[in-house]
CSV table of C-alpha atoms and ligand atoms in Angstrom, one decimal:
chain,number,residue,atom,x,y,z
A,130,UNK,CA,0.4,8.3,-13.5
A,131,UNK,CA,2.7,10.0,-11.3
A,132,UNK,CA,6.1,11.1,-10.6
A,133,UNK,CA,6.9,11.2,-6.9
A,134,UNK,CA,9.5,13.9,-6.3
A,135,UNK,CA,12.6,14.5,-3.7
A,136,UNK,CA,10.4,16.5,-1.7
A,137,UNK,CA,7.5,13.7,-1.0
A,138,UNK,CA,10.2,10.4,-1.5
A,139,UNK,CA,11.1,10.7,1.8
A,140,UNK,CA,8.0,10.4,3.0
A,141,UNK,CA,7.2,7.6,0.8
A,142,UNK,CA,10.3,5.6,2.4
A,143,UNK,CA,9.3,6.0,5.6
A,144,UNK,CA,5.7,4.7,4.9
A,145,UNK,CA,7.1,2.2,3.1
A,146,UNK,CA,9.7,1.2,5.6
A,147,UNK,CA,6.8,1.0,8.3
A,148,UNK,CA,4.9,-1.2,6.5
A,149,UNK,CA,7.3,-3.6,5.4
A,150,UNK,CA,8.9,-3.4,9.1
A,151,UNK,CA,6.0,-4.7,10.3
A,152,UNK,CA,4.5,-7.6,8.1
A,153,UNK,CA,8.0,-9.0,8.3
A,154,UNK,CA,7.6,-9.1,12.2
A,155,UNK,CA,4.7,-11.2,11.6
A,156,UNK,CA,6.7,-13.7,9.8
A,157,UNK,CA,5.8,-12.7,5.9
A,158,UNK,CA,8.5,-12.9,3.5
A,159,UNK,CA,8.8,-10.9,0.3
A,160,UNK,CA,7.8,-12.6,-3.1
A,161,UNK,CA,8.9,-10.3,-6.5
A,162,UNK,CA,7.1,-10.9,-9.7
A,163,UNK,CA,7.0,-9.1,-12.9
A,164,UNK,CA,4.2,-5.9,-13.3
A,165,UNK,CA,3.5,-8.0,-17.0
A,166,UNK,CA,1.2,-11.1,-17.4
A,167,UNK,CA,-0.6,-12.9,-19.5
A,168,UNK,CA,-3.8,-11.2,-20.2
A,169,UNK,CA,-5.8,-14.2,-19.4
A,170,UNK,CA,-4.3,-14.5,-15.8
A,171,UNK,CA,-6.4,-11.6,-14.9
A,172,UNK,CA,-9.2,-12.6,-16.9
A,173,UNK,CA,-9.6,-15.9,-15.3
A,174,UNK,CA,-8.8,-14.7,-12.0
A,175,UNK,CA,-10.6,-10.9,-11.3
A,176,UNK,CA,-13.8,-12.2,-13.5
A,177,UNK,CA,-14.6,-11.3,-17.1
A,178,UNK,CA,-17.5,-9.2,-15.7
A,179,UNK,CA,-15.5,-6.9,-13.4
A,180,UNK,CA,-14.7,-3.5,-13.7
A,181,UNK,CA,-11.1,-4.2,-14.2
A,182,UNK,CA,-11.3,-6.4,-16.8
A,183,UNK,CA,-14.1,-5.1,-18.6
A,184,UNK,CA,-12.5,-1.3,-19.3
A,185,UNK,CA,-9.2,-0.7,-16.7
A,186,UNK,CA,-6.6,-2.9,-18.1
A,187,UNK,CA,-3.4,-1.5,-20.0
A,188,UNK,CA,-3.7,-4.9,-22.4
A,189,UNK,CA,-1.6,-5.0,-25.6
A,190,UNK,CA,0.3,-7.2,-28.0
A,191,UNK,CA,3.7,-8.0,-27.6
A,192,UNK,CA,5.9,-9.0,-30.3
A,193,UNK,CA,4.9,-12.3,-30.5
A,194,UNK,CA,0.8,-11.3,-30.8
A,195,UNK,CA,0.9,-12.7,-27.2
A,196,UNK,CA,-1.3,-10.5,-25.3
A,197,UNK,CA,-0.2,-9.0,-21.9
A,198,UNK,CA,-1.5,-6.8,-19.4
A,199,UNK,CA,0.1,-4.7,-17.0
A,200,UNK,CA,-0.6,-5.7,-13.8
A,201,UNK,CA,-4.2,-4.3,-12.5
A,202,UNK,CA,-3.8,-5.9,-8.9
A,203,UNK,CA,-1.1,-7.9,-7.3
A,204,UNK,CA,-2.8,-11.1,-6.1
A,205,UNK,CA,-3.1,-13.2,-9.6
A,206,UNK,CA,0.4,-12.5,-10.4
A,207,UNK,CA,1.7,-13.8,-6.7
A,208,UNK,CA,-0.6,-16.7,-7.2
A,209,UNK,CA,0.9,-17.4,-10.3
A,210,UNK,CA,4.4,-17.6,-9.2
A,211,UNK,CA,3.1,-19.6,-6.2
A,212,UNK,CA,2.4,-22.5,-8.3
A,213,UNK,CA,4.8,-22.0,-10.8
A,214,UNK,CA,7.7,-22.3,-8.3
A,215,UNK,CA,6.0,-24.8,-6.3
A,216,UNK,CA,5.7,-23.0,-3.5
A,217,UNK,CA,2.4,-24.4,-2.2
A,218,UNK,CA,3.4,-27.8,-1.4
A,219,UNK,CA,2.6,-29.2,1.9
A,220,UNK,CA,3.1,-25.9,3.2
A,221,UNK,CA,1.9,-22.4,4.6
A,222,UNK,CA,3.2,-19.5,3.3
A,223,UNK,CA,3.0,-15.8,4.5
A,224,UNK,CA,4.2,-13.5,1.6
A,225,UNK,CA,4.0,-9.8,1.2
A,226,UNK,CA,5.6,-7.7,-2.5
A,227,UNK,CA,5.4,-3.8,-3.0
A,228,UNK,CA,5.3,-2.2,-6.3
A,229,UNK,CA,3.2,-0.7,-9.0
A,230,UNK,CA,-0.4,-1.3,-10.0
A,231,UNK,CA,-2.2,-0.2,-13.7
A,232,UNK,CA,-5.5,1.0,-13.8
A,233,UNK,CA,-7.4,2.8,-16.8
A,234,UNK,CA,-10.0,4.8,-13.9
A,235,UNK,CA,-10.7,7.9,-14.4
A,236,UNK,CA,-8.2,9.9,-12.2
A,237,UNK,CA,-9.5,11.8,-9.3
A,238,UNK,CA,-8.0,12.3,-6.0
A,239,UNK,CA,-6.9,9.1,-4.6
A,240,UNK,CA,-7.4,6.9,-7.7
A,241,UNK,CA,-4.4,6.9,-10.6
A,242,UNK,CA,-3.9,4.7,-13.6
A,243,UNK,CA,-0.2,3.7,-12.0
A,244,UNK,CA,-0.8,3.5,-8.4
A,245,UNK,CA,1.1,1.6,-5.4
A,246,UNK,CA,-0.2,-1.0,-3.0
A,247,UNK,CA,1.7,-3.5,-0.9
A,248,UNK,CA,0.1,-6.7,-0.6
A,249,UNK,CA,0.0,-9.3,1.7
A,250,UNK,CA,-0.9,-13.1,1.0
A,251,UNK,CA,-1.6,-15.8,3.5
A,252,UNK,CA,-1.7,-19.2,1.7
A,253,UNK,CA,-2.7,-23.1,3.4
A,254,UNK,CA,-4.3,-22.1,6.3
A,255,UNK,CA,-8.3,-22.5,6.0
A,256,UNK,CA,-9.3,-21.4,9.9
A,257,UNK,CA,-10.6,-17.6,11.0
A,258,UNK,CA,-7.3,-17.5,12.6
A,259,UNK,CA,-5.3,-16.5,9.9
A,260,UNK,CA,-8.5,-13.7,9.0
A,261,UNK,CA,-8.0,-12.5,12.3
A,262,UNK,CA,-4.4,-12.4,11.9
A,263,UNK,CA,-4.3,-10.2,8.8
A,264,UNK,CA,-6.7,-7.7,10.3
A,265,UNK,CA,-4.9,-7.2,13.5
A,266,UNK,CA,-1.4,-7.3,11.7
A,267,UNK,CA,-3.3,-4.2,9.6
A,268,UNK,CA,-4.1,-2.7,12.8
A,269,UNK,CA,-0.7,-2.8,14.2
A,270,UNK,CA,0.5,-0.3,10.8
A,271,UNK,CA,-2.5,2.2,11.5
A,272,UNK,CA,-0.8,2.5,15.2
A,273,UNK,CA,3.0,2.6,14.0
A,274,UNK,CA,1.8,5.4,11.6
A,275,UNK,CA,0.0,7.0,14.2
A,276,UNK,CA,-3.8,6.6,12.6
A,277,UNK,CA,-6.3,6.4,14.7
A,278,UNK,CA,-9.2,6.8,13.1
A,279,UNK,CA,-9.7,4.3,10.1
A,280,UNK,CA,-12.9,2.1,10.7
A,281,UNK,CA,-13.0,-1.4,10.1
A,282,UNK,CA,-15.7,-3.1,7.9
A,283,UNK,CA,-16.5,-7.0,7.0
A,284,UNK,CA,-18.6,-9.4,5.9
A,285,UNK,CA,-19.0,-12.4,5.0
A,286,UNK,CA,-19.3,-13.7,1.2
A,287,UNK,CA,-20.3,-17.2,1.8
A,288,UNK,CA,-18.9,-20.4,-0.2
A,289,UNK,CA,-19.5,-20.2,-3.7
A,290,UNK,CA,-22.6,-22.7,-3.1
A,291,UNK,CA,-24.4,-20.0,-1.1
A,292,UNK,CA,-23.3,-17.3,-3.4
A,293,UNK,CA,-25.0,-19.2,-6.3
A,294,UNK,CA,-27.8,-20.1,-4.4
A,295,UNK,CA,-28.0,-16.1,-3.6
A,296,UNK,CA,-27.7,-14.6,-6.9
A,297,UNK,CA,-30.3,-16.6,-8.0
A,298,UNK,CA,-32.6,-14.9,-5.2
A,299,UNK,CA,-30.6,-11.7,-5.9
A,300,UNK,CA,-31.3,-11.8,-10.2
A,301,UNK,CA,-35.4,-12.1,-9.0
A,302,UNK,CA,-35.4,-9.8,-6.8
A,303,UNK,CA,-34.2,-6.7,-9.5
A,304,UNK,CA,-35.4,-8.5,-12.2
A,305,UNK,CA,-38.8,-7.4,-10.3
A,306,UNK,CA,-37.6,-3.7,-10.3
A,307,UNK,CA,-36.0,-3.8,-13.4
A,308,UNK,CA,-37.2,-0.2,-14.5
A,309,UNK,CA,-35.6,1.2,-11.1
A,310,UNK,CA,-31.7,-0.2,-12.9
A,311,UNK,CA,-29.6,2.2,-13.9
A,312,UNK,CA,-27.5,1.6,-16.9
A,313,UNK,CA,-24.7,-0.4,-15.5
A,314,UNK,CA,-26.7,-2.6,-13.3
A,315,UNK,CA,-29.0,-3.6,-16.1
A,316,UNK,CA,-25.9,-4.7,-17.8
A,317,UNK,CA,-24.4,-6.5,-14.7
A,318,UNK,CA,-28.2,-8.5,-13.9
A,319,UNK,CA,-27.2,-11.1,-15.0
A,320,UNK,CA,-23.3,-11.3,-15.4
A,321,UNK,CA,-22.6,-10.0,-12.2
A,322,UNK,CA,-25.7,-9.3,-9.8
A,323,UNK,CA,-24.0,-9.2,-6.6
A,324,UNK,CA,-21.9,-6.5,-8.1
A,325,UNK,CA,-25.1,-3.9,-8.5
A,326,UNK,CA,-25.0,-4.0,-4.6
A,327,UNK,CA,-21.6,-2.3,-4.7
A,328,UNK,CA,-23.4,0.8,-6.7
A,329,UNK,CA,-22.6,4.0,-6.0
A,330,UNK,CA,-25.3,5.2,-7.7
A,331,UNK,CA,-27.4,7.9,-5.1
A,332,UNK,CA,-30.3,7.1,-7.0
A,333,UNK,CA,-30.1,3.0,-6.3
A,334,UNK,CA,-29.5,3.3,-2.8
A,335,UNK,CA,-33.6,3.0,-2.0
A,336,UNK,CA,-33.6,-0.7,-4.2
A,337,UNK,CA,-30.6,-1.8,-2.5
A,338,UNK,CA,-31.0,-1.4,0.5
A,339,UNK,CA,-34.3,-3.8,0.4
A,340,UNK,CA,-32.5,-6.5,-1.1
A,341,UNK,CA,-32.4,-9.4,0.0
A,342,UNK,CA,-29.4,-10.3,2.5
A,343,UNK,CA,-26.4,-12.6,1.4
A,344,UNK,CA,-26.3,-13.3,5.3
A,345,UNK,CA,-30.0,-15.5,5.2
A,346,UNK,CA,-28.7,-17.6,2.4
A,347,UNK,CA,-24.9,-18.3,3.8
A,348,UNK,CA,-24.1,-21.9,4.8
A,349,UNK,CA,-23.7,-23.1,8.4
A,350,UNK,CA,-20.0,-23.5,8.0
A,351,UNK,CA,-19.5,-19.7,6.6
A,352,UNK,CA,-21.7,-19.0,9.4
A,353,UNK,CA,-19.9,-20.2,12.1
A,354,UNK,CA,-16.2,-19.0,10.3
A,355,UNK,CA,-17.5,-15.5,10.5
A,356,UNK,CA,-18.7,-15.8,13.9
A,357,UNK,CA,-15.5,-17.1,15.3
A,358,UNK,CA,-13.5,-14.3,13.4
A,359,UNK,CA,-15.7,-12.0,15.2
A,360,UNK,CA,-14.9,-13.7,18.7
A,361,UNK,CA,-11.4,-13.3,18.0
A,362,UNK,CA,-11.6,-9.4,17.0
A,363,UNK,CA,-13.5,-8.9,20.0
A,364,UNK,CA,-11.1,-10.4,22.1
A,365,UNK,CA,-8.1,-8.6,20.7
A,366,UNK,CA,-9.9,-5.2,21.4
A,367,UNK,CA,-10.2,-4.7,17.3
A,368,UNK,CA,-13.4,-2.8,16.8
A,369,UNK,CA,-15.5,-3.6,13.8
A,370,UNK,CA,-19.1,-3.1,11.8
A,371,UNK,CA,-20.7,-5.4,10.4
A,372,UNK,CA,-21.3,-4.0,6.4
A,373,UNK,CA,-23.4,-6.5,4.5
A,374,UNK,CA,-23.2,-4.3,1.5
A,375,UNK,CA,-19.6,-4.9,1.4
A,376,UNK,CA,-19.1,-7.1,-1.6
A,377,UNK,CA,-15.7,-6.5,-3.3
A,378,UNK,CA,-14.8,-5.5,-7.1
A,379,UNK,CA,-13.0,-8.7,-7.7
A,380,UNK,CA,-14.6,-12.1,-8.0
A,381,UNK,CA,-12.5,-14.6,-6.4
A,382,UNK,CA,-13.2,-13.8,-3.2
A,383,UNK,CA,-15.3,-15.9,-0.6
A,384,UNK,CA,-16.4,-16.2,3.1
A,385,UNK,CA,-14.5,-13.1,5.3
A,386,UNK,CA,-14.1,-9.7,3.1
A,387,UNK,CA,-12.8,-6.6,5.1
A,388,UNK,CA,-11.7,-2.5,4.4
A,389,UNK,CA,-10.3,0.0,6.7
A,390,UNK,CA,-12.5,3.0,5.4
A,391,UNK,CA,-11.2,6.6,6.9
A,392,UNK,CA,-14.1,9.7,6.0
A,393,UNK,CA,-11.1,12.0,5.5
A,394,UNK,CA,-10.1,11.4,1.8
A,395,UNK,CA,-13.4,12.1,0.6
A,396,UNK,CA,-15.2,9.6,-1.8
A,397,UNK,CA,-12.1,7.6,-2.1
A,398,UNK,CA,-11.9,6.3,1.3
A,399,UNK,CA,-10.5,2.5,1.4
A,400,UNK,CA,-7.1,2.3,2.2
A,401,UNK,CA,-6.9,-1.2,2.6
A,402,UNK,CA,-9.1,-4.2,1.3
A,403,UNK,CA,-8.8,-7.7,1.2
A,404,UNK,CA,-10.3,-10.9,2.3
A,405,UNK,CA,-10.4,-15.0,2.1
A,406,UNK,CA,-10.3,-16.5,-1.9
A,407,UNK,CA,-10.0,-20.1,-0.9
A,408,UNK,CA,-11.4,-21.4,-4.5
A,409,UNK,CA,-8.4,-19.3,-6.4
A,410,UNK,CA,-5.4,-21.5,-6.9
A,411,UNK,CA,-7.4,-24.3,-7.7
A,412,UNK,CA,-9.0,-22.3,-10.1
A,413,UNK,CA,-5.2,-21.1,-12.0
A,414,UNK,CA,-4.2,-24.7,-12.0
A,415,UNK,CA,-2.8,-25.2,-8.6
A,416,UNK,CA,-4.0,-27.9,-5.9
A,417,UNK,CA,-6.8,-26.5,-3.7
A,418,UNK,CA,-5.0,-24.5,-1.3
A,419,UNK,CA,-7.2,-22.3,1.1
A,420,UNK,CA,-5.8,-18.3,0.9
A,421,UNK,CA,-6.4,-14.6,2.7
A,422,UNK,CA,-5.1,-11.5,1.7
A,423,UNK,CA,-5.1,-7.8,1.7
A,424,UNK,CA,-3.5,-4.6,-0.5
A,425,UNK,CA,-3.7,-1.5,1.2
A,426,UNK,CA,-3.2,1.6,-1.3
A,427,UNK,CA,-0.2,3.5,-0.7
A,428,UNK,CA,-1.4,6.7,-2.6
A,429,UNK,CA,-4.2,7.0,0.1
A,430,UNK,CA,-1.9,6.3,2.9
A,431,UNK,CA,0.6,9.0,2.2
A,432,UNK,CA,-2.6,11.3,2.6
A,433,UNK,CA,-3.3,10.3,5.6
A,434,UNK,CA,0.6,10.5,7.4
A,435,UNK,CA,1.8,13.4,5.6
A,436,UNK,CA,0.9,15.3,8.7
A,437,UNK,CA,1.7,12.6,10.9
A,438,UNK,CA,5.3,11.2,9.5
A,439,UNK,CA,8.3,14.2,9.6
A,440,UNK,CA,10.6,12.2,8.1
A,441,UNK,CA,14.3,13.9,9.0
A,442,UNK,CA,16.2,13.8,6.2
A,443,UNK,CA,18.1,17.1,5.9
A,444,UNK,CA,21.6,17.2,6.3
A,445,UNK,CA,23.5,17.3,9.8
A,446,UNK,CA,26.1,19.6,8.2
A,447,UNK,CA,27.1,21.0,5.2
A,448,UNK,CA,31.0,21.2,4.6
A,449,UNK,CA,32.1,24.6,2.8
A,450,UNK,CA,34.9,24.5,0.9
A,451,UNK,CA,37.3,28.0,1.8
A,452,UNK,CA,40.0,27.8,-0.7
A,453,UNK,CA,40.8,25.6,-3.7
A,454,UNK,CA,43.3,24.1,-1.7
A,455,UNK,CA,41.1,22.8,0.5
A,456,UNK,CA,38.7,20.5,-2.1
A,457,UNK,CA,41.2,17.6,-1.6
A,458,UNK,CA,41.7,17.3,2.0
A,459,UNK,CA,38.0,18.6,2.3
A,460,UNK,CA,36.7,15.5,0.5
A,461,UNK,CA,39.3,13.2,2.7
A,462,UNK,CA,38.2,14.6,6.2
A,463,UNK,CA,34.7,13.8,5.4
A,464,UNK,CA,35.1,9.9,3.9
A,465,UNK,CA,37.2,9.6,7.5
A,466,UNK,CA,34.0,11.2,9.5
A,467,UNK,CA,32.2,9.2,7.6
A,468,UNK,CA,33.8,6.1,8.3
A,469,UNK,CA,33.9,6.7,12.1
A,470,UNK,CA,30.1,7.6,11.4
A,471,UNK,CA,27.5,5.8,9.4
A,472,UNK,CA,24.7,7.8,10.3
A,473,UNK,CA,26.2,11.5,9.1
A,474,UNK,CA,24.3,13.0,6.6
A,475,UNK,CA,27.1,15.4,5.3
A,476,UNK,CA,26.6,17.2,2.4
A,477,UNK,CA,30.0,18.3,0.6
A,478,UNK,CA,29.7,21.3,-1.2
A,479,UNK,CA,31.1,20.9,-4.8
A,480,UNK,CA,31.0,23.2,-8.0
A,481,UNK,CA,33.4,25.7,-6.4
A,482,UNK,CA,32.1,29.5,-5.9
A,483,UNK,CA,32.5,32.2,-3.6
A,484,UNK,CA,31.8,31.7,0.3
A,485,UNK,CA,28.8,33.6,0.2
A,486,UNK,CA,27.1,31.5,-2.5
A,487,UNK,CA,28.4,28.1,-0.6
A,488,UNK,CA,26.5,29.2,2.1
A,489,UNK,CA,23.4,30.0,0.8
A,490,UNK,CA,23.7,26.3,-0.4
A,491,UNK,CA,24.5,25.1,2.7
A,492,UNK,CA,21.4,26.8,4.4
A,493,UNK,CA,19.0,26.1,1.7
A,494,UNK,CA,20.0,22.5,2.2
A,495,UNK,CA,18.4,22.2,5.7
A,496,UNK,CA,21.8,21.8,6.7
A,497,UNK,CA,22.0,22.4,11.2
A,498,UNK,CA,25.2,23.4,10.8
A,499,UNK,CA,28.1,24.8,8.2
A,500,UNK,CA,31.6,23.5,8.3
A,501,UNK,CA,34.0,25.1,7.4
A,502,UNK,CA,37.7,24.4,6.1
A,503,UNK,CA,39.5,27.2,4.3
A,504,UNK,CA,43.5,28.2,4.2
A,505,UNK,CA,43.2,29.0,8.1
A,506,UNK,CA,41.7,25.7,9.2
A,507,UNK,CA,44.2,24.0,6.9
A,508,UNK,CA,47.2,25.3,8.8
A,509,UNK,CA,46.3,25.0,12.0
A,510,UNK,CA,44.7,21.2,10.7
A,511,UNK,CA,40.9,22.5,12.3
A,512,UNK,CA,37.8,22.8,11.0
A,513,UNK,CA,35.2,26.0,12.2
A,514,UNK,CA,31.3,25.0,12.6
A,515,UNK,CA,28.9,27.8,11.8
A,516,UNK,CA,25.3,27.7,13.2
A,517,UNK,CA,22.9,27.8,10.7
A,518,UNK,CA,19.5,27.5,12.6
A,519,UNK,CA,20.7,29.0,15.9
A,520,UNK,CA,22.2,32.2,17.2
A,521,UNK,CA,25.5,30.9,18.3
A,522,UNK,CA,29.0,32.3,18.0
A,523,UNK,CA,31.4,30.4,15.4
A,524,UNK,CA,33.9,27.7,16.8
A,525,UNK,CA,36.8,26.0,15.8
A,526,UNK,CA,37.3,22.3,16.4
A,527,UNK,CA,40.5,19.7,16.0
A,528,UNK,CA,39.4,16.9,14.4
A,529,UNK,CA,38.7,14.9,17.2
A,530,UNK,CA,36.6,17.8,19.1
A,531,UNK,CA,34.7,17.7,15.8
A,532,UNK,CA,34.0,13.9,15.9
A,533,UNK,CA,32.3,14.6,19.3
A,534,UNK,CA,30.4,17.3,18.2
A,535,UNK,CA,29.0,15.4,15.3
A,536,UNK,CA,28.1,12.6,17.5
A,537,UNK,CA,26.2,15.0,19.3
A,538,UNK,CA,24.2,16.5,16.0
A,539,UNK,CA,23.3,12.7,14.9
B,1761,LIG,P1,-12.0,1.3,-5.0
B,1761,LIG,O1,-13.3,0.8,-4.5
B,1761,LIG,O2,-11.5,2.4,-4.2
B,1761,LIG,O3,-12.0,1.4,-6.5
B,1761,LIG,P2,-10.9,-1.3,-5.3
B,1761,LIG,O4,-11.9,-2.2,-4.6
B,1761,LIG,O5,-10.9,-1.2,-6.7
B,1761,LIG,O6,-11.0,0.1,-4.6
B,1761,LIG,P3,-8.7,-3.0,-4.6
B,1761,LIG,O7,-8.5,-3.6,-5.9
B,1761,LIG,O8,-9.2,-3.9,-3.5
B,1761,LIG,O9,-9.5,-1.7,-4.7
B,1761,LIG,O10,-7.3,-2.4,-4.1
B,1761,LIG,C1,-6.9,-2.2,-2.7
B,1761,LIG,C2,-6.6,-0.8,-2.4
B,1761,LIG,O11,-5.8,-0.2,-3.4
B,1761,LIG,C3,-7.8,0.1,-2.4
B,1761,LIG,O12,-8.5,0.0,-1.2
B,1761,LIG,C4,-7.2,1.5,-2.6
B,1761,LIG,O13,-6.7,1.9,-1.4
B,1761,LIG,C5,-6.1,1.2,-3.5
B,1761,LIG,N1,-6.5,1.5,-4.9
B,1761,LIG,C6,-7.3,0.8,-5.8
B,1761,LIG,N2,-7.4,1.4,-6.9
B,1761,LIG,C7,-6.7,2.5,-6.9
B,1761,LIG,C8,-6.4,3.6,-7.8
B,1761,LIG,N3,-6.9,3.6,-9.0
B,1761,LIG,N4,-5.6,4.6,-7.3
B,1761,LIG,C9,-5.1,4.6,-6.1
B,1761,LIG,N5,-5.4,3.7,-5.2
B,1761,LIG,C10,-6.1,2.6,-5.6
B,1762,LIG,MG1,-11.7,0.2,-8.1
């Protein structure tokens, strides 16, 4: 778990920012619900046989002998309050919520036991349309952040009838092999068997990839869904592959599954995931509502722009204070600059000292330029601007001139 510090926040803002800029373009509105909820939420929803809830939740008892989990994932949570607030009723909705996500992995670069994701959820539309939607919507953030180079990956999952009809084909087929299953997949043969496809194991790769394919055994309607989804993506100039290994760590979903995948974080190289769970408020209690979604992983994603994003956030100007007679009319001239100026970033120096050590505030603050207001400025009612990045001779503004010249800076 980590903390984020000055240095990086502004970066994290501006990522942030981007994002949320853009879903909200699209029409999504933010939805806020707690990081805390029922244990059996995620149980029912992920699947008892996933990762997650098998050995990565942060579950406990609370006071009551209630027990609660901390959040592993966003989507049961927004599904939750969906219902619960009735927001599924003869309607679509396009939400999107931000905030942070508990995992017990074991931490490695680019997976943490508190780690962010913003997540979008599409919910009462059943058609590719809304598939496409998300992915090109996910598109349009790689280009405002200036990435380039993530590639695109789905599938199809099939309805749950094909699934079944799969893992029956799918248990025979390692059942046959068993001796070639490592640990976990013996374990997951028969809780989970689709789940031994998503192996990372080197040693399973050979086994896996003769499996039989989930694409033989999907229905004609998940057939022709995926096919249109493609048709649109092609249209819109989205490129894509075609991964039927891509299955996803969490059960609910079905039909279209997607990840933007970029080979530059090493191992850990899904940004963004999602994918159709039509069967999933029906399944917390709601009425059948057809759903699509996606969380991309902000950890991952500040990687990637660090280089690309310069965030400006240091100072314009950094306002040393001469004399002690100048702290009062010091703090006065700024709140009047900035009133005439919202977008000053002025830094007023305060905790006295001598004018040398003001200024090695003022340039260790990033600061373009120093003001300065001492007993001369004072009497004469100016103000002096010292470069601090350039080599320029001093001037000496009225308070107007200065107004200009700050206008200028911003
Ligand atoms: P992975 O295969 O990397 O474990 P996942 O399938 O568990 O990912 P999802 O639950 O789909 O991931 O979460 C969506 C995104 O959130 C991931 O693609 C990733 O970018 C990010 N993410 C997931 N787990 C972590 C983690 N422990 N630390 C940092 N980011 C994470
Ligand atoms: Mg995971």
């Amino acid at each position: 778990m980590n903390d984020i510090t000055p240095d990086n926040t502004a970066l994290w803002q501006t990522l942030e920012n981007t994002v949320k800029h853009t879903v909200v373009t699209y029409g999504y509105q933010e939805l806020r619900f707690p990081l805390v909820e029922k244990t059996e939420l995620f149980a029912r929803s992920i699947g008892e046989v996933t990762d997650i809830v098998e050995k990565e939740m942060y579950t406990f008892e609370d006071r009551n002998g209630d027990s609660l989990t901390l959040r592993p994932e966003g989507t049961a949570g927004c599904v939750r309050a969906c219902i619960e607030n009735g927001l599924l009723h003869n309607q679509s909705q396009r939400l999107w919520y931000i905030g942070p996500m508990f995992r017990h992995e074991r931490p490695q670069k680019g997976r943490y036991r508190q780690f962010h994701q913003v997540g979008v959820e599409a919910f009462g539309m059943q058609g590719p349309d809304i598939d496409a939607e998300l992915i090109i919507m996910s598109a349009r953030i790689w280009k405002r952040l200036g990435l380039n180079d993530l590639e695109l990956q789905i599938n199809s999952l099939g309805s749950a009838e094909s699934r079944q009809a799969y893992r029956n084909v799918l248990v025979d087929y390692f059942s046959s092999h068993h001796a070639q299953l490592d640990e976990d997949s013996q374990r997951r043969l028969h809780s989970n068997p689709l789940r031994i496809l998503d192996s990372k194991n080197p040693d399973m790769q050979q086994l896996i990839e003769n499996a039989p394919r989930l694409h033989d055994h999907l229905d004609q309607e998940c057939v022709e869904h995926f096919h249109a989804l493609q048709s649109l993506l092609n249209t819109l100039g989205i490129a894509y592959r075609v991964n039927q290994r891509l299955v996803r760590g969490l059960d609910y979903y079905n039909k279209t599954v997607f990840e933007w995948i970029t080979t530059q974080l090493g191992a850990q190289g899904t940004v963004c995931a999602g994918g159709r769970y039509d069967g999933l408020v029906e399944q917390l209690g709601g009425k059948p509502v057809p759903a699509a979604g996606f969380a991309l992983g902000l950890e991952r994603l500040i990687e990637l722009v660090r280089d690309k994003l310069q965030p400006d956030v240091a100072p314009h100007a950094y306002l040393v204070i001469a004399s002690d007679a100048a702290m009062a009319p010091g703090l006065q001239i700024s709140e009047s600059l900035r009133e005439q100026m919202p977008g000053l970033r002025l830094l007023v120096h305060c905790g006295g000292g001598s004018f040398k050590s003001q200024f090695k505030r003022a340039d260790k603050s990033g600061a373009g330029v120093a003001l300065i207001l001492g007993d001369d400025e004072l009497a004469n009612n100016t103000i002096s601007v010292k470069y601090l990045r350039e080599e320029k001779p001093q001037q000496t503004f009225g308070q107007d001139e200065l107004k200009n010249f700050l206008q200028a800076l911003i």
